[in-house]
Structure formats: structure tokens, C-alpha cells
């Protein structure tokens, strides 16, 4: 294999990263920068598109300065980014508005209306993806109903990574994964006119960009982009999949010979299984989850919890606030130190927790914009660490709930995301799923996955499975095996968890109504 460097960019909601790899998948250098977004009083969450591009170009320039050698060794650049949301551009390629993020809750009523309409059958049957408040299709319907001037001024509707690809190459496009689950027939891979019509978006059909396959097609870095990134003009640029698909690749999902799932526990929770062909896609009666195409015809079927480690962040934030009120200042890292042992020593079932802490509600394995976290089942003997144990248990039970909707728990689970560092969470997850949990020693799975796509496009590997076996399999760490006694405990807890969350929709609706009246 020839020498050279591949660079991947992952533009997350809060952090933009650029990582350089050699052709064997070894990380050579990394640069990152905080990204910012703003939350609005009406539930909107927006990101400055021009600022996101400036941050991305600056991160790339910093990375080039840290590389051994110079930019002439770089063979390709690949880009991924946060999923869902709507980033509109006009005919001159300028932002029409700040980008609407996946966290944006303004479309909650629109999502509810669509989910209760006759259109939902067509949408779900065609895309094999449930409808929720986060998605571009829901946000575009909301805009058409309430802010039509945004769509009238627009020439294209992009996602975050599509926007960056445009700024790098001058090409308006989306990729097979994100365009696929939003507007395409999963059976054909092409935009579904039936879905577009069911959404009432026929008048805005022209805003949907052409779809490119990053393992077969590449753009070329423009002279303008070269000047602000430090990379050579004409460099091949790969439009990677949406971040969750690139994380799945970087964590080893793409291998039909392995009975493998991937769980990503970051701010959100993603739980997925590999599906080789369209006729093996499993639909569910709740019409929930995502079916995202890989290049080449395979799929990842995904159930997503809107919030995963956000629940832990919330609980630790309460701890910090109470300690600060007593004159004690602690960082989150200080609070996490030693927490694993306290969690494992606490009592299971002393507190039950539904981990729906996001203000946008829940999207998997059911969709309800009004869903909220609930802490129940306590008595006077319940202690603080019992509550934290309930939160951790709630996260792993929510994961089990998602795999249940996917049809079954795979034979092994690859775990990535920030929570993969928690020894307690891995032990609890293995027991809750009755499956071995393996972490992958790939610190930046998203950038690794998008670069794997570029490696296939360059002809370094014949397909994504070959790239997976070369780049990921050597990095898989020994498994956390399920503890049989703890697994029995989780069987008991799961029944109570399901009964609790299935009883909540009327309560959530009443609470949402009260919140609206109090605004």
C-alpha cells in the first residue's frame, strides 16, 4: 500500500474535529475547536452557518501545521457532521438563515400532526424511518406552514456536512445516508415522490440536492477553500455519510459475516444493527427508528434515544450546583472520579428513571415530542447514589428497549462514545443486553469512518467491509461479558421500565399543555 495521509472532518454540534490518518488507519494528528449554537425562547436551536465554516477551515489549517511533513502528502479530505436539521442556502450559495439543528423543538406540533395523519403510512413504508421533530422533512413542513419566506428565498436544503462539502468544493449535494432516510425509498435509493407529496412539499422539491456516493465520487477542493485550509487546490474531497453512519463504520458495523451491533453513547444514544439487503429491513408497528443506507446497498437500522449522556450531565450538574451553594467547587471530571464503584454498589430498583431529558422529547423506540424524563419509585430509604444508579440503569434499559424494536440483540455489541469510558456502564449494559460489550480503541470513530469511505473511493480497499477488517478489527478490545445474576436483575427491571414508559403518554401530554399555558 502506498504512503500518504487521509484527513477526516467531523463537524459536531459543539466541537469540530479534524484528524489525520496514515493509510493503515493510525492517527497522526488531531485539531479541534469549540463550535457554538444558540437556544431560543420558542424552542429553536440554531447554528451560525458562516461561523461553522470558519471554524472548520481554521481547524484544518491548524491540523496541517501539526502534520509531520506538509500538505503535499495528503491524498484526500473527507467530511461528516451532525445529523438531521436544515441548513438553507440561496442561489448565490449564501445562508438564508442560521442552520436549524437536530435539537430544535419548534416543529413539535408539526411532527405530531404528521404522525397522526394518513401521510405517516406512506412516509414510513417508503423510507423505513420514523418521523420526528429533529428531521429536515419535519422542519421543512413546519417552515412551509409558518415561515414560508425561508423556503421561498432558498435554492437548496442542506445538512451540516453538505454545507461544508459545498464550501470545500462548490458542489451542492447530499449523501446516500442522510438523503436516503429523509426523503428516499429505501428499496430504490432514489427520492420518493410519494414521500414528498405526502409531506406536502411538492412545491419545494427543487430544494433537494443531488445525491452522491462518497465511496465512488469525489469533489475537488476549490482555490478559495485551499487558501483558508492550507490544503492544495484540486485535492479530492469525499462527502461522507452522516456522523452516526461514519461512527458505525469507525466502530466496525459494516461486516455481514459478523453478528454485530454498535451502540454509541454520547450526548445522544444510537443503537444499530447491520442489514445486508433491503428485503431484510425490519419495520415496526410504532413506525419508529431510522433505516440509513450505506454506499453499496447495505443498511444500518437504528433506534435512537434523543438523550444519553445528557442525562448523566444533568445529574452531575445538579451535584455541582448544590456543592457550589455550599461553597465547594468541583469539576465534572472530579465528580466522575470514583463514581463507577459507587454506581455498582448502589441498589438496583431503588429508583426508576426514564432518560428522556431532551426538551425535544423522544424519537426511539417511539416518537413523542412531549416525552420527558421521569424519576419514580423512590421512598425515604432512597439515597443519592441509588438515584444515580437508577439513571445509569435507565440508560441501559432504554438501549435494550431500542434493540427490542430492531428485532433482536446482536451477538456482540461494539460500544463507542463518551460513555464507553465508564466501567460501570459497560458492565450494566452487558447484563441488560445479555451480550458481550466490546469497545474499540479508535478515539475518533466518526472521522475514521468518513476517511474509510475516502479510502475506498481512492481504490485503497475494494469495499467498506475490507476497510473495516483492516482498520477496525485490530482495535477491538476484550469483551465485557454479561454477569448472569445481574442479567436476571435487568430482566425484572425491564418489565417495570416498559410498564412505566407505556403509562406516561397521557401524563406527558398534560404536562406539555400546562407548559404552553405558562409561557
Short mmCIF file of C-alpha atoms in Angstrom, two decimals:
data_model
loop_
_atom_site.label_atom_id
_atom_site.label_comp_id
_atom_site.label_asym_id
_atom_site.label_seq_id
_atom_site.Cartn_x
_atom_site.Cartn_y
_atom_site.Cartn_z
CA UNK A 1 0.00 0.00 0.00
CA UNK A 2 1.37 3.42 -0.98
CA UNK A 3 2.18 6.10 1.59
CA UNK A 4 0.16 9.22 2.22
CA UNK A 5 -2.23 10.94 4.58
CA UNK A 6 -6.02 10.97 4.74
CA UNK A 7 -7.87 13.69 6.65
CA UNK A 8 -11.35 13.45 8.14
CA UNK A 9 -13.50 16.30 9.46
CA UNK A 10 -16.37 15.71 11.90
CA UNK A 11 -18.43 18.86 12.47
CA UNK A 12 -20.35 18.11 15.64
CA UNK A 13 -22.89 20.29 17.35
CA UNK A 14 -20.42 21.52 19.97
CA UNK A 15 -16.99 20.52 18.65
CA UNK A 16 -15.45 20.43 15.18
CA UNK A 17 -12.57 17.97 14.79
CA UNK A 18 -10.08 17.29 12.05
CA UNK A 19 -7.97 14.13 12.25
CA UNK A 20 -5.14 12.91 10.04
CA UNK A 21 -4.52 9.19 9.45
CA UNK A 22 -1.89 7.16 7.66
CA UNK A 23 -3.11 4.55 5.20
CA UNK A 24 -3.16 1.81 7.83
CA UNK A 25 -5.63 3.78 9.96
CA UNK A 26 -3.13 5.06 12.52
CA UNK A 27 -3.98 8.51 13.86
CA UNK A 28 -1.22 11.02 13.13
CA UNK A 29 -2.55 14.36 14.34
CA UNK A 30 -5.72 16.00 15.62
CA UNK A 31 -7.06 19.51 15.85
CA UNK A 32 -10.37 20.67 17.29
CA UNK A 33 -12.30 23.81 18.10
CA UNK A 34 -15.44 24.53 20.05
CA UNK A 35 -18.49 25.27 17.96
CA UNK A 36 -21.38 27.29 19.35
CA UNK A 37 -25.13 27.24 18.96
CA UNK A 38 -27.89 29.31 20.48
CA UNK A 39 -31.14 28.22 22.08
CA UNK A 40 -34.19 30.40 21.50
CA UNK A 41 -37.15 31.05 23.77
CA UNK A 42 -39.56 29.36 21.33
CA UNK A 43 -37.63 26.06 21.39
CA UNK A 44 -35.44 26.84 18.40
CA UNK A 45 -31.79 25.81 18.37
CA UNK A 46 -29.68 27.38 15.64
CA UNK A 47 -26.08 27.48 14.49
CA UNK A 48 -24.35 30.23 12.53
CA UNK A 49 -23.51 28.57 9.20
CA UNK A 50 -20.75 31.02 8.27
CA UNK A 51 -19.15 30.61 11.70
CA UNK A 52 -19.26 26.81 11.35
CA UNK A 53 -17.40 27.08 8.05
CA UNK A 54 -14.81 29.49 9.55
CA UNK A 55 -14.25 27.13 12.46
CA UNK A 56 -13.88 24.17 10.11
CA UNK A 57 -11.36 25.90 7.87
CA UNK A 58 -9.40 27.07 10.93
CA UNK A 59 -9.31 23.54 12.36
CA UNK A 60 -7.97 22.21 9.06
CA UNK A 61 -5.28 24.90 8.95
CA UNK A 62 -4.23 24.00 12.50
CA UNK A 63 -4.11 20.32 11.61
CA UNK A 64 -1.86 20.91 8.61
CA UNK A 65 0.57 22.80 10.85
CA UNK A 66 0.72 19.77 13.17
CA UNK A 67 1.26 17.18 10.45
CA UNK A 68 4.63 15.51 10.00
CA UNK A 69 5.63 16.61 6.52
CA UNK A 70 3.44 19.03 4.63
CA UNK A 71 0.10 19.15 2.87
CA UNK A 72 1.53 17.63 -0.30
CA UNK A 73 1.30 14.21 1.41
CA UNK A 74 -2.48 14.49 1.81
CA UNK A 75 -4.33 12.22 -0.62
CA UNK A 76 -7.91 13.14 0.24
CA UNK A 77 -10.17 15.02 2.63
CA UNK A 78 -13.46 13.52 3.86
CA UNK A 79 -16.22 15.31 5.76
CA UNK A 80 -19.03 14.22 8.08
CA UNK A 81 -21.12 16.11 10.60
CA UNK A 82 -24.11 16.27 12.91
CA UNK A 83 -27.30 14.78 11.51
CA UNK A 84 -30.83 15.98 10.85
CA UNK A 85 -31.57 19.70 10.94
CA UNK A 86 -31.97 22.09 7.99
CA UNK A 87 -29.29 24.39 6.55
CA UNK A 88 -30.76 26.55 3.77
CA UNK A 89 -28.73 28.34 1.09
CA UNK A 90 -29.83 30.79 -1.59
CA UNK A 91 -28.99 30.90 -5.30
CA UNK A 92 -25.62 32.54 -4.52
CA UNK A 93 -24.73 29.79 -2.04
CA UNK A 94 -25.17 32.10 0.93
CA UNK A 95 -27.01 31.10 4.12
CA UNK A 96 -30.68 32.06 4.09
CA UNK A 97 -30.81 31.80 7.88
CA UNK A 98 -28.84 30.21 10.69
CA UNK A 99 -28.99 26.42 10.46
CA UNK A 100 -31.80 24.68 12.33
CA UNK A 101 -30.24 21.91 14.41
CA UNK A 102 -31.41 18.44 15.39
CA UNK A 103 -32.03 19.87 18.88
CA UNK A 104 -34.61 22.32 17.54
CA UNK A 105 -38.06 21.71 19.06
CA UNK A 106 -40.12 24.25 17.08
CA UNK A 107 -41.57 21.57 14.83
CA UNK A 108 -43.07 19.54 17.69
CA UNK A 109 -46.70 20.29 16.80
CA UNK A 110 -45.96 19.71 13.11
CA UNK A 111 -44.37 16.36 13.90
CA UNK A 112 -47.39 15.40 15.97
CA UNK A 113 -49.80 16.42 13.20
CA UNK A 114 -47.89 14.43 10.57
CA UNK A 115 -47.60 11.38 12.84
CA UNK A 116 -51.38 11.41 13.34
CA UNK A 117 -52.20 11.92 9.65
CA UNK A 118 -52.74 9.44 6.84
CA UNK A 119 -49.40 10.56 5.40
CA UNK A 120 -47.42 8.68 8.03
CA UNK A 121 -48.08 5.28 6.45
CA UNK A 122 -46.60 6.36 3.13
CA UNK A 123 -43.67 8.11 4.78
CA UNK A 124 -42.73 5.14 6.95
CA UNK A 125 -43.36 2.41 4.38
CA UNK A 126 -41.24 4.23 1.78
CA UNK A 127 -38.33 5.36 3.95
CA UNK A 128 -38.46 2.72 6.73
CA UNK A 129 -37.69 5.65 9.02
CA UNK A 130 -39.98 7.09 11.65
CA UNK A 131 -40.91 10.73 11.64
CA UNK A 132 -39.73 13.01 14.44
CA UNK A 133 -39.18 16.63 15.30
CA UNK A 134 -35.43 16.59 14.50
CA UNK A 135 -35.60 15.83 10.81
CA UNK A 136 -35.25 18.11 7.82
CA UNK A 137 -38.53 16.86 6.36
CA UNK A 138 -40.45 17.82 9.52
CA UNK A 139 -38.68 21.16 9.77
CA UNK A 140 -39.36 21.95 6.11
CA UNK A 141 -43.07 21.22 6.56
CA UNK A 142 -43.04 23.49 9.62
CA UNK A 143 -41.30 26.24 7.64
CA UNK A 144 -43.77 25.88 4.77
CA UNK A 145 -46.65 26.32 7.23
CA UNK A 146 -45.24 29.02 9.50
CA UNK A 147 -42.18 30.66 7.87
CA UNK A 148 -42.68 30.19 4.14
CA UNK A 149 -40.38 33.10 3.28
CA UNK A 150 -37.39 30.97 4.33
CA UNK A 151 -38.14 28.35 1.69
CA UNK A 152 -39.05 30.95 -0.94
CA UNK A 153 -35.59 32.54 -0.59
CA UNK A 154 -33.81 29.18 -0.75
CA UNK A 155 -32.17 27.32 -3.62
CA UNK A 156 -31.12 24.20 -1.69
CA UNK A 157 -31.81 22.49 1.63
CA UNK A 158 -28.60 21.02 3.07
CA UNK A 159 -27.40 19.34 6.21
CA UNK A 160 -24.32 20.42 8.15
CA UNK A 161 -21.84 18.19 6.33
CA UNK A 162 -23.44 19.06 2.95
CA UNK A 163 -22.90 22.75 3.71
CA UNK A 164 -19.22 22.15 4.47
CA UNK A 165 -18.83 19.99 1.34
CA UNK A 166 -20.28 22.88 -0.67
CA UNK A 167 -17.86 25.34 0.91
CA UNK A 168 -14.95 23.00 0.17
CA UNK A 169 -15.89 22.08 -3.40
CA UNK A 170 -18.57 24.46 -4.66
CA UNK A 171 -20.84 21.44 -5.27
CA UNK A 172 -24.40 21.28 -3.94
CA UNK A 173 -25.06 17.66 -2.90
CA UNK A 174 -26.19 15.32 -0.16
CA UNK A 175 -25.05 11.77 0.56
CA UNK A 176 -26.81 8.43 0.29
CA UNK A 177 -27.34 8.03 4.06
CA UNK A 178 -28.90 11.34 5.03
CA UNK A 179 -30.87 11.99 1.86
CA UNK A 180 -31.85 8.31 1.95
CA UNK A 181 -33.56 8.13 5.30
CA UNK A 182 -35.18 11.55 4.94
CA UNK A 183 -36.82 11.53 1.51
CA UNK A 184 -35.83 8.36 -0.41
CA UNK A 185 -37.35 4.97 -0.98
CA UNK A 186 -35.12 2.53 0.88
CA UNK A 187 -35.81 -0.02 -1.84
CA UNK A 188 -34.60 2.12 -4.76
CA UNK A 189 -32.26 4.67 -3.15
CA UNK A 190 -33.89 7.49 -5.13
CA UNK A 191 -36.01 10.38 -3.93
CA UNK A 192 -39.57 9.17 -3.39
CA UNK A 193 -42.12 11.45 -4.98
CA UNK A 194 -44.76 9.68 -2.87
CA UNK A 195 -42.98 10.79 0.32
CA UNK A 196 -42.51 14.34 -0.92
CA UNK A 197 -46.18 14.59 -1.88
CA UNK A 198 -47.33 13.00 1.41
CA UNK A 199 -45.40 15.71 3.25
CA UNK A 200 -46.98 18.41 1.10
CA UNK A 201 -43.55 19.53 -0.10
CA UNK A 202 -44.08 19.14 -3.84
CA UNK A 203 -43.64 22.88 -4.40
CA UNK A 204 -40.23 22.67 -2.72
CA UNK A 205 -38.96 19.52 -4.46
CA UNK A 206 -36.29 21.60 -6.23
CA UNK A 207 -34.58 22.28 -2.89
CA UNK A 208 -33.48 18.65 -2.51
CA UNK A 209 -29.89 18.32 -3.76
CA UNK A 210 -28.40 15.61 -5.99
CA UNK A 211 -27.24 12.52 -4.11
CA UNK A 212 -23.59 11.43 -4.28
CA UNK A 213 -21.87 8.23 -3.15
CA UNK A 214 -18.66 9.17 -1.36
CA UNK A 215 -17.09 5.76 -2.00
CA UNK A 216 -17.36 6.33 -5.77
CA UNK A 217 -17.39 10.09 -6.32
CA UNK A 218 -15.22 12.93 -5.05
CA UNK A 219 -15.31 16.68 -5.44
CA UNK A 220 -12.22 18.84 -5.84
CA UNK A 221 -11.05 21.43 -3.31
CA UNK A 222 -11.57 24.92 -4.71
CA UNK A 223 -8.86 27.56 -4.85
CA UNK A 224 -10.79 29.65 -2.33
CA UNK A 225 -11.10 26.75 0.12
CA UNK A 226 -7.44 25.85 -0.36
CA UNK A 227 -6.41 29.35 0.70
CA UNK A 228 -8.18 29.13 4.08
CA UNK A 229 -7.48 25.45 4.89
CA UNK A 230 -3.83 25.10 3.88
CA UNK A 231 -4.66 22.14 1.64
CA UNK A 232 -3.78 22.01 -2.07
CA UNK A 233 -6.36 23.10 -4.62
CA UNK A 234 -7.80 20.16 -6.54
CA UNK A 235 -7.47 17.75 -3.57
CA UNK A 236 -10.17 15.04 -3.74
CA UNK A 237 -12.94 15.74 -1.22
CA UNK A 238 -15.25 12.91 -0.14
CA UNK A 239 -18.75 13.64 1.13
CA UNK A 240 -19.05 11.11 3.91
CA UNK A 241 -22.18 9.77 5.49
CA UNK A 242 -23.97 11.45 8.36
CA UNK A 243 -21.96 11.31 11.60
CA UNK A 244 -23.77 8.31 13.07
CA UNK A 245 -23.08 6.25 9.95
CA UNK A 246 -19.43 7.23 9.97
CA UNK A 247 -19.23 6.34 13.67
CA UNK A 248 -20.80 2.99 12.80
CA UNK A 249 -18.11 2.43 10.17
CA UNK A 250 -15.35 3.51 12.55
CA UNK A 251 -16.73 1.13 15.20
CA UNK A 252 -16.85 -1.87 12.86
CA UNK A 253 -20.52 -2.32 11.95
CA UNK A 254 -20.01 -2.94 8.22
CA UNK A 255 -19.36 -6.68 8.12
CA UNK A 256 -22.16 -9.04 7.09
CA UNK A 257 -20.21 -12.05 8.40
CA UNK A 258 -20.33 -10.73 11.98
CA UNK A 259 -23.47 -10.81 14.15
CA UNK A 260 -22.64 -7.38 15.45
CA UNK A 261 -24.37 -4.28 16.68
CA UNK A 262 -22.99 -0.86 17.52
CA UNK A 263 -24.13 1.38 20.35
CA UNK A 264 -22.93 4.97 20.50
CA UNK A 265 -23.49 6.57 23.87
CA UNK A 266 -22.63 10.23 23.54
CA UNK A 267 -24.93 13.18 24.05
CA UNK A 268 -27.49 11.05 22.21
CA UNK A 269 -27.79 7.27 22.14
CA UNK A 270 -27.60 5.35 18.86
CA UNK A 271 -28.23 1.61 18.69
CA UNK A 272 -27.85 -0.18 15.38
CA UNK A 273 -27.60 -3.45 13.55
CA UNK A 274 -26.20 -4.24 10.10
CA UNK A 275 -28.72 -5.20 7.40
CA UNK A 276 -27.16 -6.57 4.19
CA UNK A 277 -30.13 -6.08 1.83
CA UNK A 278 -33.39 -4.13 1.57
CA UNK A 279 -35.54 -7.27 1.90
CA UNK A 280 -34.04 -7.86 5.38
CA UNK A 281 -35.11 -4.46 6.70
CA UNK A 282 -37.48 -4.86 9.67
CA UNK A 283 -40.38 -2.43 10.09
CA UNK A 284 -42.04 -1.99 13.47
CA UNK A 285 -45.62 -1.16 14.48
CA UNK A 286 -44.54 2.03 16.28
CA UNK A 287 -43.16 3.36 12.96
CA UNK A 288 -40.01 4.44 14.74
CA UNK A 289 -36.28 4.39 14.12
CA UNK A 290 -34.03 5.11 11.17
CA UNK A 291 -33.02 2.98 8.21
CA UNK A 292 -29.85 4.53 6.79
CA UNK A 293 -28.27 3.26 3.58
CA UNK A 294 -24.58 2.54 3.33
CA UNK A 295 -22.95 3.05 -0.06
CA UNK A 296 -23.26 -0.21 -1.95
CA UNK A 297 -26.73 -1.35 -0.89
CA UNK A 298 -26.47 -2.39 2.77
CA UNK A 299 -28.18 -0.57 5.64
CA UNK A 300 -27.86 0.29 9.28
CA UNK A 301 -31.16 0.01 11.09
CA UNK A 302 -31.05 2.38 14.02
CA UNK A 303 -33.08 3.24 17.06
CA UNK A 304 -32.04 6.46 18.73
CA UNK A 305 -32.50 7.85 22.20
CA UNK A 306 -32.64 11.63 21.97
CA UNK A 307 -30.52 11.90 25.11
CA UNK A 308 -27.93 9.52 26.55
CA UNK A 309 -25.05 11.06 28.49
CA UNK A 310 -27.06 14.29 28.64
CA UNK A 311 -28.92 12.55 31.48
CA UNK A 312 -25.67 11.99 33.39
CA UNK A 313 -24.56 15.55 32.65
CA UNK A 314 -27.86 16.80 34.08
CA UNK A 315 -27.46 14.79 37.29
CA UNK A 316 -23.84 15.84 37.77
CA UNK A 317 -24.85 19.42 37.05
CA UNK A 318 -27.27 19.21 39.97
CA UNK A 319 -24.44 17.92 42.16
CA UNK A 320 -22.17 20.77 41.15
CA UNK A 321 -24.93 23.32 41.76
CA UNK A 322 -25.66 22.01 45.26
CA UNK A 323 -21.98 21.83 46.18
CA UNK A 324 -21.36 25.33 44.87
CA UNK A 325 -24.21 26.61 47.00
CA UNK A 326 -22.28 25.16 49.97
CA UNK A 327 -19.06 26.86 48.86
CA UNK A 328 -17.49 23.75 47.31
CA UNK A 329 -16.43 23.91 43.68
CA UNK A 330 -15.97 20.66 41.75
CA UNK A 331 -15.48 19.96 38.06
CA UNK A 332 -17.47 17.27 36.29
CA UNK A 333 -14.31 15.19 35.90
CA UNK A 334 -13.75 15.36 39.66
CA UNK A 335 -17.30 14.17 40.29
CA UNK A 336 -16.86 11.31 37.82
CA UNK A 337 -13.70 10.07 39.56
CA UNK A 338 -14.62 7.03 41.62
CA UNK A 339 -18.27 7.16 40.54
CA UNK A 340 -18.21 3.74 38.85
CA UNK A 341 -17.69 1.91 42.16
CA UNK A 342 -20.46 3.89 43.86
CA UNK A 343 -22.88 3.16 41.00
CA UNK A 344 -22.17 -0.57 41.08
CA UNK A 345 -22.55 -0.65 44.86
CA UNK A 346 -25.92 1.15 44.84
CA UNK A 347 -29.26 -0.66 44.92
CA UNK A 348 -30.95 -1.54 41.61
CA UNK A 349 -34.65 -0.74 41.64
CA UNK A 350 -34.44 1.82 44.46
CA UNK A 351 -35.26 4.44 41.83
CA UNK A 352 -36.67 4.06 38.32
CA UNK A 353 -35.69 6.58 35.67
CA UNK A 354 -36.92 7.27 32.14
CA UNK A 355 -33.99 9.00 30.38
CA UNK A 356 -35.95 11.39 28.16
CA UNK A 357 -34.23 14.56 29.37
CA UNK A 358 -34.18 16.34 25.98
CA UNK A 359 -36.58 19.26 25.52
CA UNK A 360 -37.25 17.86 22.02
CA UNK A 361 -38.86 14.75 23.51
CA UNK A 362 -38.03 11.22 22.36
CA UNK A 363 -37.58 9.58 18.96
CA UNK A 364 -36.76 5.95 19.71
CA UNK A 365 -38.14 3.37 20.02
CA UNK A 366 -41.20 5.63 20.00
CA UNK A 367 -41.64 9.22 18.83
CA UNK A 368 -43.23 11.71 21.21
CA UNK A 369 -42.13 15.38 21.28
CA UNK A 370 -43.79 15.74 24.69
CA UNK A 371 -41.85 12.90 26.35
CA UNK A 372 -39.80 13.96 29.35
CA UNK A 373 -37.57 12.33 31.92
CA UNK A 374 -39.27 10.79 34.93
CA UNK A 375 -37.79 9.71 38.27
CA UNK A 376 -40.15 7.41 40.15
CA UNK A 377 -40.32 4.52 42.59
CA UNK A 378 -38.44 6.19 45.45
CA UNK A 379 -39.10 6.03 49.17
CA UNK A 380 -37.48 7.52 52.27
CA UNK A 381 -34.65 4.98 52.06
CA UNK A 382 -33.55 6.02 48.55
CA UNK A 383 -30.15 7.70 48.61
CA UNK A 384 -28.37 9.94 46.12
CA UNK A 385 -26.26 7.14 44.68
CA UNK A 386 -29.37 4.96 44.39
CA UNK A 387 -30.80 7.74 42.20
CA UNK A 388 -27.63 7.86 40.11
CA UNK A 389 -27.79 4.07 39.78
CA UNK A 390 -31.39 4.47 38.59
CA UNK A 391 -30.20 6.93 35.93
CA UNK A 392 -27.49 4.55 34.71
CA UNK A 393 -29.97 1.66 34.74
CA UNK A 394 -32.43 3.81 32.81
CA UNK A 395 -29.85 4.40 30.09
CA UNK A 396 -29.09 0.71 29.58
CA UNK A 397 -32.77 -0.26 29.75
CA UNK A 398 -33.51 2.36 27.09
CA UNK A 399 -30.81 0.70 24.99
CA UNK A 400 -32.48 -2.70 25.46
CA UNK A 401 -35.81 -1.12 24.51
CA UNK A 402 -34.25 0.11 21.25
CA UNK A 403 -32.73 -3.26 20.31
CA UNK A 404 -36.08 -4.87 21.05
CA UNK A 405 -37.62 -2.64 18.38
CA UNK A 406 -34.83 -3.60 15.96
CA UNK A 407 -35.89 -7.24 16.18
CA UNK A 408 -33.17 -8.74 18.36
CA UNK A 409 -29.96 -8.02 20.25
CA UNK A 410 -26.94 -8.92 18.06
CA UNK A 411 -24.43 -11.48 19.26
CA UNK A 412 -21.94 -8.80 20.29
CA UNK A 413 -22.10 -5.05 20.73
CA UNK A 414 -19.34 -2.61 19.87
CA UNK A 415 -19.58 0.39 22.20
CA UNK A 416 -18.26 3.85 21.43
CA UNK A 417 -18.94 7.41 22.52
CA UNK A 418 -18.03 9.19 25.74
CA UNK A 419 -19.83 6.68 27.98
CA UNK A 420 -17.60 3.87 26.69
CA UNK A 421 -15.04 5.09 29.24
CA UNK A 422 -17.34 4.15 32.13
CA UNK A 423 -16.56 0.73 33.59
CA UNK A 424 -19.91 0.68 35.38
CA UNK A 425 -21.91 1.48 32.29
CA UNK A 426 -20.21 -1.28 30.27
CA UNK A 427 -20.92 -3.83 33.00
CA UNK A 428 -24.55 -2.77 33.30
CA UNK A 429 -25.03 -2.69 29.54
CA UNK A 430 -23.60 -6.19 29.05
CA UNK A 431 -26.02 -7.52 31.65
CA UNK A 432 -29.05 -5.62 30.38
CA UNK A 433 -28.49 -6.86 26.81
CA UNK A 434 -27.16 -10.33 27.77
CA UNK A 435 -24.44 -9.72 25.18
CA UNK A 436 -20.68 -9.16 25.32
CA UNK A 437 -19.71 -5.48 25.07
CA UNK A 438 -16.53 -4.59 23.20
CA UNK A 439 -15.01 -1.15 22.98
CA UNK A 440 -12.91 -0.11 20.00
CA UNK A 441 -9.62 1.68 20.66
CA UNK A 442 -10.41 4.24 17.99
CA UNK A 443 -10.70 7.58 19.77
CA UNK A 444 -12.39 9.36 16.84
CA UNK A 445 -14.75 6.85 15.23
CA UNK A 446 -16.60 9.50 13.18
CA UNK A 447 -13.57 10.86 11.38
CA UNK A 448 -12.18 7.33 10.98
CA UNK A 449 -15.41 6.21 9.30
CA UNK A 450 -15.56 9.08 6.85
CA UNK A 451 -11.89 8.55 5.95
CA UNK A 452 -12.60 4.85 5.37
CA UNK A 453 -15.10 5.96 2.72
CA UNK A 454 -12.40 8.10 1.10
CA UNK A 455 -10.01 5.14 1.19
CA UNK A 456 -12.49 3.05 -0.79
CA UNK A 457 -13.03 5.91 -3.25
CA UNK A 458 -9.26 6.11 -3.82
CA UNK A 459 -9.11 2.36 -4.51
CA UNK A 460 -7.11 1.52 -1.38
CA UNK A 461 -9.79 -1.04 -0.43
CA UNK A 462 -12.36 -2.72 -2.67
CA UNK A 463 -15.28 -2.10 -0.30
CA UNK A 464 -16.23 -0.93 3.16
CA UNK A 465 -16.10 -4.39 4.74
CA UNK A 466 -12.46 -4.76 3.63
CA UNK A 467 -11.68 -1.35 5.11
CA UNK A 468 -13.45 -2.36 8.33
CA UNK A 469 -11.41 -5.53 8.72
CA UNK A 470 -8.16 -3.65 8.10
CA UNK A 471 -8.83 -0.51 10.15
CA UNK A 472 -11.21 -1.54 12.93
CA UNK A 473 -10.85 -5.23 13.78
CA UNK A 474 -7.27 -4.87 15.13
CA UNK A 475 -8.52 -2.17 17.54
CA UNK A 476 -11.29 -4.21 19.19
CA UNK A 477 -10.63 -4.66 22.92
CA UNK A 478 -11.52 -7.72 25.07
CA UNK A 479 -15.21 -8.12 25.82
CA UNK A 480 -17.11 -7.25 28.97
CA UNK A 481 -19.13 -10.45 29.37
CA UNK A 482 -22.63 -10.33 30.89
CA UNK A 483 -22.89 -11.21 34.57
CA UNK A 484 -25.71 -13.84 34.81
CA UNK A 485 -27.06 -12.69 38.19
CA UNK A 486 -27.08 -9.04 37.12
CA UNK A 487 -28.72 -10.05 33.82
CA UNK A 488 -31.58 -11.63 35.79
CA UNK A 489 -31.93 -8.38 37.73
CA UNK A 490 -32.27 -6.43 34.48
CA UNK A 491 -34.92 -8.83 33.19
CA UNK A 492 -37.00 -7.87 36.23
CA UNK A 493 -36.23 -4.16 35.87
CA UNK A 494 -37.05 -4.12 32.17
CA UNK A 495 -40.64 -5.23 32.73
CA UNK A 496 -41.14 -2.36 35.17
CA UNK A 497 -39.35 0.06 32.84
CA UNK A 498 -41.67 -0.79 29.94
CA UNK A 499 -44.78 -0.58 32.11
CA UNK A 500 -43.70 2.87 33.34
CA UNK A 501 -42.93 4.39 29.96
CA UNK A 502 -46.04 2.91 28.31
CA UNK A 503 -48.19 4.53 31.00
CA UNK A 504 -46.72 8.01 30.50
CA UNK A 505 -48.05 9.49 27.21
CA UNK A 506 -51.22 10.96 28.74
CA UNK A 507 -49.16 12.46 31.55
CA UNK A 508 -46.64 13.94 29.09
CA UNK A 509 -49.48 15.45 27.05
CA UNK A 510 -50.99 17.06 30.15
CA UNK A 511 -47.61 18.43 31.19
CA UNK A 512 -46.96 19.84 27.71
CA UNK A 513 -50.33 21.57 27.75
CA UNK A 514 -49.53 23.11 31.12
CA UNK A 515 -46.15 24.33 29.89
CA UNK A 516 -47.74 26.00 26.87
CA UNK A 517 -50.27 27.77 29.08
CA UNK A 518 -47.49 29.03 31.34
CA UNK A 519 -45.40 30.52 28.55
#
